[in-house]
Short mmCIF file of C-alpha atoms in Angstrom, two decimals:
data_model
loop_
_atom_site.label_atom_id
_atom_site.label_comp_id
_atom_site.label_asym_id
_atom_site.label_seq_id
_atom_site.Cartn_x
_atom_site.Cartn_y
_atom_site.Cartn_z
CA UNK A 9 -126.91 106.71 27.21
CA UNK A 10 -126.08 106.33 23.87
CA UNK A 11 -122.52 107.29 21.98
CA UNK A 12 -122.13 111.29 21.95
CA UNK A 13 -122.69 110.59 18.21
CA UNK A 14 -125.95 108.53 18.19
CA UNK A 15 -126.95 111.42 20.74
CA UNK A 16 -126.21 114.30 18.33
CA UNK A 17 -128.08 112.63 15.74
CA UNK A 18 -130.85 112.16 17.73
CA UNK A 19 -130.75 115.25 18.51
CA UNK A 20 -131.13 116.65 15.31
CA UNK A 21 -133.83 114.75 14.58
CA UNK A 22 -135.67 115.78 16.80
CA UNK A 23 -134.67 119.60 16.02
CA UNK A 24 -135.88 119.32 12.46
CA UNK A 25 -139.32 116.98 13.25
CA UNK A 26 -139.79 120.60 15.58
CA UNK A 27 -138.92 122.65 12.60
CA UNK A 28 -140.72 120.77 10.04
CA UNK A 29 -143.80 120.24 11.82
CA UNK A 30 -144.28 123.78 14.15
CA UNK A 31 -141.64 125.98 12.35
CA UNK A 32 -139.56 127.72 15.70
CA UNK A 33 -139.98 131.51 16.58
CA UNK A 34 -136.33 132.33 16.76
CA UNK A 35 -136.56 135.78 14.69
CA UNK A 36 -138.62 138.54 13.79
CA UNK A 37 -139.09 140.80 11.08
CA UNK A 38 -137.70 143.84 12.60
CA UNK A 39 -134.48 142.50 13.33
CA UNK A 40 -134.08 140.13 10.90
CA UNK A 41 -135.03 141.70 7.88
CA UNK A 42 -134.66 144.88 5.56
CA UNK A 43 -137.59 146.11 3.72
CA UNK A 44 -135.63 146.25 0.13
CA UNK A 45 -138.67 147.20 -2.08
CA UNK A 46 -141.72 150.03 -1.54
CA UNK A 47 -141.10 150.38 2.57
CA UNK A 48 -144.09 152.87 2.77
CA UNK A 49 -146.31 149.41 1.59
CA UNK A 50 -145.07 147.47 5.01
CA UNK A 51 -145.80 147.65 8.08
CA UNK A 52 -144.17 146.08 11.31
CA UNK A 53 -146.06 145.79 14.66
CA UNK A 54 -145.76 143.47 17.85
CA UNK A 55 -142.57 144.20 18.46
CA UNK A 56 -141.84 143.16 14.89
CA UNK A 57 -143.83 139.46 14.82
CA UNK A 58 -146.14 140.93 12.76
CA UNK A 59 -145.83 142.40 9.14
CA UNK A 60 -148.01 143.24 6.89
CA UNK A 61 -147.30 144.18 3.25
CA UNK A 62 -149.83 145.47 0.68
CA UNK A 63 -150.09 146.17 -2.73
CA UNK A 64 -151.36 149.27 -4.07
CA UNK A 65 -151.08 149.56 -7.90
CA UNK A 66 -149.67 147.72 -11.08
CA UNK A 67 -146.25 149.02 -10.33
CA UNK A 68 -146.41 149.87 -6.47
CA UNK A 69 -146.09 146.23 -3.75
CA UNK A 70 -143.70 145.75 -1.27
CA UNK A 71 -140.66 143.16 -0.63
CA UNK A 72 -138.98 141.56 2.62
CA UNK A 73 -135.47 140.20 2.74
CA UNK A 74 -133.38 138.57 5.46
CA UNK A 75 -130.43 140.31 6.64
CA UNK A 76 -128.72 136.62 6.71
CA UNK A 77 -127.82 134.80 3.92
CA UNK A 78 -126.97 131.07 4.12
CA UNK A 79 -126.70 127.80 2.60
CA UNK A 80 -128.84 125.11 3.70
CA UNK A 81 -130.82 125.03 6.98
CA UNK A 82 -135.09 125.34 7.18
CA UNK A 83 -136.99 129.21 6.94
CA UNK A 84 -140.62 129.32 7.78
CA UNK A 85 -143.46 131.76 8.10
CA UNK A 86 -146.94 132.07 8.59
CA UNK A 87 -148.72 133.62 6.23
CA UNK A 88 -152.55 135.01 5.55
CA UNK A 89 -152.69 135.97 1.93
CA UNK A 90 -155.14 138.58 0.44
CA UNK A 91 -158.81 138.39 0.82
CA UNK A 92 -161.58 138.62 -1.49
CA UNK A 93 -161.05 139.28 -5.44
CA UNK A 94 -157.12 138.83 -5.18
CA UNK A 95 -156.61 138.39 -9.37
CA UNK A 96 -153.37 139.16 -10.83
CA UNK A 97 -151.87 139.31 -7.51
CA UNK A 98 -148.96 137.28 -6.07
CA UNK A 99 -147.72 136.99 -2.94
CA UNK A 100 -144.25 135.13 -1.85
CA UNK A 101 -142.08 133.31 0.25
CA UNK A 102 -138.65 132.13 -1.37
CA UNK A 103 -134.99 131.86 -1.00
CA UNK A 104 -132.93 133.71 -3.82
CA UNK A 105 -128.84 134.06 -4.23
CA UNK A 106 -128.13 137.29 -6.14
CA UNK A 107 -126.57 137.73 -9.73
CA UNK A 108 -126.42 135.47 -12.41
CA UNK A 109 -127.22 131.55 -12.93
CA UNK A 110 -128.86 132.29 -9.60
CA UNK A 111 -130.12 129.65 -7.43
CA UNK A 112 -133.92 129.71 -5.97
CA UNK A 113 -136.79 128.19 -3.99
CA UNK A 114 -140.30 129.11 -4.32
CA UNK A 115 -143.26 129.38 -2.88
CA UNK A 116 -146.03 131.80 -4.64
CA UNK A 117 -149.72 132.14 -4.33
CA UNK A 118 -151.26 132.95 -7.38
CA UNK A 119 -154.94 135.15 -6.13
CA UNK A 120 -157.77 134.50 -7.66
CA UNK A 121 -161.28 135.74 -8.39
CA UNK A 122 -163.38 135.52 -5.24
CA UNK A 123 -164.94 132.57 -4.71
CA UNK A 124 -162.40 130.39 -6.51
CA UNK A 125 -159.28 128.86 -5.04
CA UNK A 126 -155.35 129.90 -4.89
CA UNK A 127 -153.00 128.24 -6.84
CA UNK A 128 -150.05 127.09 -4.41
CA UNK A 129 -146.83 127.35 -7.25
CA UNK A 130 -143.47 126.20 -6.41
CA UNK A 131 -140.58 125.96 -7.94
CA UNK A 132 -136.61 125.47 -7.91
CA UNK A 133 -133.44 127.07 -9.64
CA UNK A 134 -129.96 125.96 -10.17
CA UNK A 135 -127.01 127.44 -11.75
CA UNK A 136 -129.94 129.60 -13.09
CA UNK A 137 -131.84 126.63 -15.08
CA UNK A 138 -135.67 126.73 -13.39
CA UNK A 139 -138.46 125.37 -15.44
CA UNK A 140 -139.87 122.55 -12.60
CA UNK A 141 -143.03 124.26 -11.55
CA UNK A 142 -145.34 122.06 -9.50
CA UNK A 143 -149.18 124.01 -8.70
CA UNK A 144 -151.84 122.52 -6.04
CA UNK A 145 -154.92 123.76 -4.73
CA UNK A 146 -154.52 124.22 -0.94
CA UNK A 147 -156.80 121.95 1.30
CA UNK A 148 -157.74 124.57 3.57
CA UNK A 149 -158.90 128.38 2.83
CA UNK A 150 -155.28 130.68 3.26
CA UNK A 151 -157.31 133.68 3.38
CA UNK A 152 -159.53 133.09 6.46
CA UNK A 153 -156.22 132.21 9.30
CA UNK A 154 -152.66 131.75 9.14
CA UNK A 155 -150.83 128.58 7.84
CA UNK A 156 -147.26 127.76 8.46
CA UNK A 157 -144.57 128.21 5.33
CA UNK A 158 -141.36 126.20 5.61
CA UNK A 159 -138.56 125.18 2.71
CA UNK A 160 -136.23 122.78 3.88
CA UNK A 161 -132.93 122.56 2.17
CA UNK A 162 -129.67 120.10 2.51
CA UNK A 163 -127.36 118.47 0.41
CA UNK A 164 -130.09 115.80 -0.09
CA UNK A 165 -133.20 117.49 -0.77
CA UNK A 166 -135.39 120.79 -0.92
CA UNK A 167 -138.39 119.81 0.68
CA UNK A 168 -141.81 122.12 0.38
CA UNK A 169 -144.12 122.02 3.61
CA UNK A 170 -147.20 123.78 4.40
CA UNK A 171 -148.33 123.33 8.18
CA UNK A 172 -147.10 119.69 9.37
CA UNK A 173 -147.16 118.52 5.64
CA UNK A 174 -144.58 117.86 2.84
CA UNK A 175 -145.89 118.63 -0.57
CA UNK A 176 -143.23 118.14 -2.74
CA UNK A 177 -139.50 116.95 -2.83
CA UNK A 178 -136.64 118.22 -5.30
CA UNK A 179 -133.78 115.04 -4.79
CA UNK A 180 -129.79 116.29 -5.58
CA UNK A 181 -129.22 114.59 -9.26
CA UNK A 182 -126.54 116.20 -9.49
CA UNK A 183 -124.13 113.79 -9.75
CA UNK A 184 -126.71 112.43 -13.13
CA UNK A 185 -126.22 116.74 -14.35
CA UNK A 186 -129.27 118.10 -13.02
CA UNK A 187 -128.56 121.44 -11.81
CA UNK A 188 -128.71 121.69 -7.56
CA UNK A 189 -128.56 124.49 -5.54
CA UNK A 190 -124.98 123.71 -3.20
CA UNK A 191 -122.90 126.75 -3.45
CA UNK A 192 -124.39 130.22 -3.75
CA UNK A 193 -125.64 131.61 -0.52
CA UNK A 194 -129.12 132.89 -0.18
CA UNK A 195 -131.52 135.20 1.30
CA UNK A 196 -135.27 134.44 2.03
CA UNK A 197 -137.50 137.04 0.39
CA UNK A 198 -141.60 137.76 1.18
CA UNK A 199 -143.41 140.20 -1.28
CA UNK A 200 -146.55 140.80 -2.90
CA UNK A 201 -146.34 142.14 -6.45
CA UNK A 202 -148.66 142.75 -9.68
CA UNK A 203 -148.94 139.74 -12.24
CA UNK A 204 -152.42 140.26 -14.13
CA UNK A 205 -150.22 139.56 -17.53
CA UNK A 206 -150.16 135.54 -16.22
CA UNK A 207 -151.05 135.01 -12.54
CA UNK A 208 -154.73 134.39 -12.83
CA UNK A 209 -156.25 131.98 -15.06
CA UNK A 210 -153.17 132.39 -17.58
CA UNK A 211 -153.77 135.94 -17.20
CA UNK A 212 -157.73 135.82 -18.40
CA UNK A 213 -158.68 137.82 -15.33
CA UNK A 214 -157.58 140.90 -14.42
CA UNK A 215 -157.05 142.58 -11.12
CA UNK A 216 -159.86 145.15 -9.88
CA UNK A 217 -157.89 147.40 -8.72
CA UNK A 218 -160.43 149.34 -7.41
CA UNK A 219 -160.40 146.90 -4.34
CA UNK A 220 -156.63 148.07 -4.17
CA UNK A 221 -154.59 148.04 -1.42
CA UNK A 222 -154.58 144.08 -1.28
CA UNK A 223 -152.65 143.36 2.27
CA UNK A 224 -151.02 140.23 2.99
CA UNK A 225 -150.39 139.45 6.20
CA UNK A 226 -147.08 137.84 8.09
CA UNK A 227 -146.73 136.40 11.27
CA UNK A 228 -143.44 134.99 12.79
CA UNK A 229 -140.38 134.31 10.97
CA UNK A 230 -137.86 131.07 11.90
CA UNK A 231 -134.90 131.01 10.22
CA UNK A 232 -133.28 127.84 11.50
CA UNK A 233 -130.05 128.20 9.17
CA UNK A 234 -126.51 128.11 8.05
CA UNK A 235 -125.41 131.56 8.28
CA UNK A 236 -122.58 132.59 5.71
CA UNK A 237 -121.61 135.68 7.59
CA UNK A 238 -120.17 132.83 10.71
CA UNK A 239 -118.20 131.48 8.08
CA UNK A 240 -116.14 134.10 6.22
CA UNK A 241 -119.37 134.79 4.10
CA UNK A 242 -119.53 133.07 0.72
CA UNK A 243 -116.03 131.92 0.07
CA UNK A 244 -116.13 130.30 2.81
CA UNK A 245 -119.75 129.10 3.36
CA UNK A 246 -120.50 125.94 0.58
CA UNK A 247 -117.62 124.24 2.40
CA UNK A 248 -118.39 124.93 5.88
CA UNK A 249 -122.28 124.40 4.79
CA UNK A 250 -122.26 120.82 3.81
CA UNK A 251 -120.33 119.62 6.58
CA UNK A 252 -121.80 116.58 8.14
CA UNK A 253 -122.15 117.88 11.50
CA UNK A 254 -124.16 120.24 11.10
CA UNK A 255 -128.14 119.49 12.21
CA UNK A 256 -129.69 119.30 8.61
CA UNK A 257 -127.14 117.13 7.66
CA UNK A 258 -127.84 114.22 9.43
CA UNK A 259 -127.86 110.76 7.80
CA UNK A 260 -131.87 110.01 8.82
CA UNK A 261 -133.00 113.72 6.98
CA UNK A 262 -132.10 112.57 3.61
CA UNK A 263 -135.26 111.14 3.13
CA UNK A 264 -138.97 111.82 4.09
CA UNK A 265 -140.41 109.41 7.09
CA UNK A 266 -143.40 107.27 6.16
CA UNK A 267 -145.60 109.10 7.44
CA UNK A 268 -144.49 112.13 5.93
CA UNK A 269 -144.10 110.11 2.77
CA UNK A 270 -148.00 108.95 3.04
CA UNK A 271 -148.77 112.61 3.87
CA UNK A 272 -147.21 114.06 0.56
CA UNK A 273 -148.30 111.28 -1.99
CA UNK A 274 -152.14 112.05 -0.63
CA UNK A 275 -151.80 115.87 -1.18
CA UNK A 276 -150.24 114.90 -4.73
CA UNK A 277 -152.56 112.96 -5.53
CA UNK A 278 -155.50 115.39 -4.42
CA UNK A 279 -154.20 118.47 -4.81
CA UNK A 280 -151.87 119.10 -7.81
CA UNK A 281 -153.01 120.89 -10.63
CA UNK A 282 -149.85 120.77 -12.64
CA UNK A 283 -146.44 118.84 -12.86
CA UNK A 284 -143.94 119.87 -15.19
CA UNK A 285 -143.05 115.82 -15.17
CA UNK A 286 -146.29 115.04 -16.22
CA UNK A 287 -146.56 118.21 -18.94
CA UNK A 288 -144.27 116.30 -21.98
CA UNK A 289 -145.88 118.37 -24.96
CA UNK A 290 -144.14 121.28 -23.09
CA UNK A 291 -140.82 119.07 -23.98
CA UNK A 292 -141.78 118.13 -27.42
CA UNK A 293 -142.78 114.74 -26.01
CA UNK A 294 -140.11 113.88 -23.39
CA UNK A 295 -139.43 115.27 -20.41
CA UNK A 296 -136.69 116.52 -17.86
CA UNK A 297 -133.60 113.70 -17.17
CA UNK A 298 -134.86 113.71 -13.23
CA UNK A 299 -138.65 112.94 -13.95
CA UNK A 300 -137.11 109.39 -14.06
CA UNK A 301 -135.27 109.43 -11.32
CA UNK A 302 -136.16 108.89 -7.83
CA UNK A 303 -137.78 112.17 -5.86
CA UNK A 304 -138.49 110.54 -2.26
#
């Protein structure tokens, strides 16, 4: 045996290769969650594993929220978005804090026409400053099954992973004054809303909304966190958070593994359609301070 400390470590590790990699069934939507937007557009069955929520007009979706909010920790789902001609629609999975210079991570599916692929969009907000969208193509088809969801989140890192694989790291520059989310507690949030203004080809294609209700479906929810409300909710919670003994926090998830690492830089390189790094006329011909700084 090793010290109790190399064993807690260890420990964690192999907690968060379970949560990256499989996501963990430790919740489900009927306890966990309030339906905060349209409740007459969701439905719950299997004892509350399974949710579906559907949009129904230009002003008329649906949105989830956890009843938790934390700082830090991993959330997953599964997720089958709409099917068919799904233009102008979008469909979530994010972490928010409430009220100003809020603090976010995204995940959005952008529909399409049918026949033509998703755009996977993510990005990340600080002290309210977004702005570092990153799009792919998925690999697979997210209409036909489910595929697993996750955002991981430390003091190190916000990784983005569908199924088993990372697709994108945000690094904590913060110390260099890029904007990281540390201190405002959030919820995780699923919806489906109307977006035929931008979602779809720039907004060239409009939704048919004679194919309306589009469904997405949900299946499972982990929310492997750090839970303000154990901690005297948010004045208490940043503090409490980024303590090093807590799971997320260990020394060896600071940084993707190889493999991982190998696993990201081939769905980069296949698979992204835009990188706000990459995009400098947007930035009159520079761009962002941590484009030049190390990601992974």
């Amino acid at each position: 045996m090793g010290s109790p400390a190399k064993v807690a470590v260890l420990a964690a590790v192999a907690l968060v290769a379970v949560v990256l990699e499989l996501g963990l069934v430790g919740a489900n939507f009927q306890d966990d969650c309030d339906i905060t937007w349209e409740p007459q557009n969701a439905k719950m069955d299997e004892g509350g594993n399974h949710l579906t929520l559907s949009l129904v007009s230009n002003s008329s979706g649906s949105m989830l929220r956890t009843k938790k909010q934390f700082i830090f920790g991993s959330v997953s789902t599964r997720i089958k978005l709409v099917k068919g001609n799904s233009a102008g629609t979008v469909t979530t999975y994010y972490t928010s804090s409430i009220g100003d210079n809020h603090d976010e991570i995204d995940f959005e599916f952008l529909g399409n026409e049918t026949g033509q692929p998703y755009t996977v969009h993510t990005n990340v907000f600080a002290d309210g400053v977004g702005q570092k969208e990153m799009q792919f193509r998925p690999w697979f088809d997210p209409t036909a099954d489910y595929h697993n969801y996750t955002i991981f989140w430390n003091e190190c890192m916000i990784v983005w992973i569908i199924d088993s694989i990372p697709i994108r790291v945000f690094r904590n520059h913060s110390a260099q004054g890029v904007p990281f989310p540390t201190r405002r507690q959030m919820y995780a949030f699923s919806s489906i809303w109307a977006a035929e203004d931008w979602a779809t080809q720039g907004g060239r294609v409009k939704t048919n909304w004679t194919n309306a209700p589009f469904v997405a479906e949900y299946r499972d929810i982990s929310l492997q966190v750090c839970d303000c409300a154990s901690y005297g909710g948010a004045a208490g919670c940043p503090e409490t958070c980024a303590s090093s003994s807590n799971w997320y926090a260990a020394p060896d998830l600071c940084q993707l593994s190889k493999a991982q690492l190998r696993q990201m830089r081939a769905v980069q390189l296949g698979y992204t359609i835009y990188d706000y790094c990459a995009d400098s006329k947007r930035y009159n011909g520079t761009v962002p301070p941590e484009c030049s700084m190390p990601q992974y």
